[in-house]
Short mmCIF file of C-alpha atoms in Angstrom, two decimals:
data_model
loop_
_atom_site.label_atom_id
_atom_site.label_comp_id
_atom_site.label_asym_id
_atom_site.label_seq_id
_atom_site.Cartn_x
_atom_site.Cartn_y
_atom_site.Cartn_z
CA GLN A 591 -0.04 0.02 -0.19
CA VAL A 592 1.32 3.49 -1.06
CA GLN A 593 -0.01 6.85 0.48
CA LEU A 594 0.86 9.98 -1.59
CA VAL A 595 0.95 13.59 -0.43
CA GLU A 596 1.56 16.23 -2.63
CA SER A 597 2.89 19.74 -1.58
CA GLY A 598 4.21 23.00 -3.40
CA GLY A 599 1.18 24.42 -5.22
CA GLY A 600 0.41 28.02 -4.93
CA LEU A 601 -0.17 31.12 -6.74
CA VAL A 602 2.21 32.44 -9.30
CA GLN A 603 2.62 34.85 -11.91
CA ALA A 604 2.71 33.71 -15.67
CA GLY A 605 6.33 32.83 -16.64
CA GLY A 606 7.17 31.89 -13.13
CA SER A 607 8.15 28.55 -11.70
CA LEU A 608 7.06 26.15 -9.11
CA ARG A 609 8.24 22.78 -7.76
CA LEU A 610 5.75 20.36 -6.49
CA SER A 611 6.59 17.36 -4.61
CA CYS A 612 5.16 14.13 -3.75
CA THR A 613 5.95 12.01 -0.62
CA ALA A 614 5.12 8.47 -0.69
CA SER A 615 5.14 6.10 2.33
CA GLY A 616 5.67 2.42 2.20
CA ARG A 617 8.77 0.43 1.64
CA THR A 618 8.20 -0.46 -2.01
CA PHE A 619 8.10 2.87 -3.60
CA SER A 620 11.01 1.98 -6.10
CA SER A 621 8.54 -0.73 -7.36
CA TYR A 622 6.16 1.87 -8.56
CA ALA A 623 6.18 4.12 -11.64
CA MET A 624 5.10 7.63 -10.59
CA GLY A 625 2.93 10.14 -12.77
CA TRP A 626 1.81 13.71 -12.21
CA PHE A 627 -2.15 14.66 -13.68
CA ARG A 628 -4.08 17.78 -13.30
CA GLN A 629 -7.57 18.93 -13.39
CA ALA A 630 -8.86 22.19 -13.96
CA PRO A 631 -12.60 23.32 -12.91
CA GLY A 632 -15.10 21.88 -15.22
CA LYS A 633 -12.61 19.53 -16.92
CA GLU A 634 -11.49 16.07 -16.99
CA ARG A 635 -8.26 14.62 -15.28
CA ASP A 636 -5.42 15.01 -17.65
CA PHE A 637 -1.97 13.48 -18.13
CA VAL A 638 0.96 15.72 -17.33
CA ALA A 639 3.99 13.60 -16.83
CA SER A 640 5.43 9.98 -15.70
CA ILE A 641 8.44 8.74 -14.76
CA SER A 642 9.65 4.82 -14.79
CA TRP A 643 10.45 3.03 -11.50
CA ASN A 644 14.41 3.64 -12.05
CA GLY A 645 13.83 7.30 -13.44
CA ALA A 646 15.48 5.99 -16.59
CA ARG A 647 12.14 6.75 -18.69
CA THR A 648 10.01 9.80 -18.63
CA ASP A 649 7.14 11.21 -20.59
CA TYR A 650 5.36 14.35 -21.00
CA GLU A 651 2.06 15.61 -22.41
CA ASP A 652 3.02 17.82 -25.47
CA SER A 653 1.88 21.33 -23.99
CA VAL A 654 4.60 20.98 -21.25
CA LYS A 655 7.42 19.53 -22.93
CA GLY A 656 10.32 21.95 -22.71
CA ARG A 657 8.57 23.28 -19.62
CA PHE A 658 8.06 20.67 -16.94
CA THR A 659 10.52 18.30 -15.56
CA ILE A 660 9.77 15.17 -13.72
CA SER A 661 12.29 13.29 -11.49
CA ARG A 662 12.09 11.14 -8.36
CA ASP A 663 14.47 10.14 -5.72
CA ASN A 664 13.82 6.77 -4.61
CA ALA A 665 16.03 6.92 -1.36
CA LYS A 666 13.74 9.65 -0.12
CA ASN A 667 10.48 8.24 -1.42
CA MET A 668 10.02 11.29 -3.46
CA VAL A 669 8.85 12.28 -6.83
CA TYR A 670 9.04 16.06 -8.13
CA LEU A 671 7.72 18.17 -10.97
CA LEU A 672 9.33 21.24 -11.67
CA MET A 673 7.47 23.84 -13.67
CA ASN A 674 9.02 26.69 -15.58
CA SER A 675 7.47 29.10 -17.85
CA LEU A 676 4.15 28.88 -16.32
CA LYS A 677 1.00 29.64 -18.06
CA PRO A 678 -2.39 30.56 -16.84
CA GLU A 679 -3.63 27.50 -18.67
CA ASP A 680 -1.49 25.44 -16.26
CA THR A 681 -3.81 26.43 -13.43
CA ALA A 682 -5.33 23.36 -12.03
CA VAL A 683 -5.36 20.89 -9.14
CA TYR A 684 -2.17 18.42 -9.70
CA TYR A 685 -2.18 15.10 -8.53
CA CYS A 686 0.33 12.48 -7.74
CA ALA A 687 -0.02 8.71 -8.88
CA ALA A 688 1.60 5.79 -8.61
CA ALA A 689 1.32 2.43 -10.83
CA LEU A 690 2.74 -0.66 -9.76
CA GLY A 691 5.41 -2.14 -12.07
CA GLY A 692 5.45 -0.75 -15.70
CA TYR A 693 7.13 2.40 -17.10
CA GLY A 694 4.63 5.03 -16.38
CA SER A 695 1.53 5.66 -18.39
CA SER A 696 -0.66 8.55 -19.56
CA TRP A 697 -3.76 6.31 -18.74
CA ALA A 698 -5.22 7.32 -15.51
CA PRO A 699 -6.90 4.08 -14.70
CA GLN A 700 -3.27 2.45 -14.74
CA TYR A 701 -2.45 3.96 -11.54
CA ASP A 702 -3.17 2.19 -8.28
CA HIS A 703 -2.81 5.11 -5.85
CA TRP A 704 -3.38 8.89 -5.83
CA GLY A 705 -2.83 11.86 -3.62
CA GLN A 706 -5.37 14.39 -2.37
CA GLY A 707 -3.91 17.10 -4.89
CA THR A 708 -2.22 20.66 -4.83
CA GLN A 709 -3.74 23.91 -6.20
CA VAL A 710 -1.44 25.57 -8.58
CA THR A 711 -3.03 29.08 -9.78
CA VAL A 712 -1.11 31.01 -12.64
CA SER A 713 -2.11 34.55 -12.97
CA SER A 714 -1.83 36.60 -16.14
#
């Protein structure tokens, strides 16, 4: 069982940066691929980025490529999302998710565990 807690959200001006963190409990964190998803008001939850269990493979949604970077530290049970050049359309609740095995996925049902989310608001 893995429990996930996100942090690092907040209010930032367009063009600014934020780093989201996700802390995972449990001794098997390194067995999980991890993902970040986001949900804007009135919209579905969308894929943002994923990272394989060992960090060797990363994938990004097209609109965040070159601006966002996902990383992980298995020794600390942490996964991060560094967000640069933020835009108002990045405003959403951001969720961390864990998928046992595999290399990460953009498909939300693939993930077994979810955090409670952290709000990111980008002002224009």
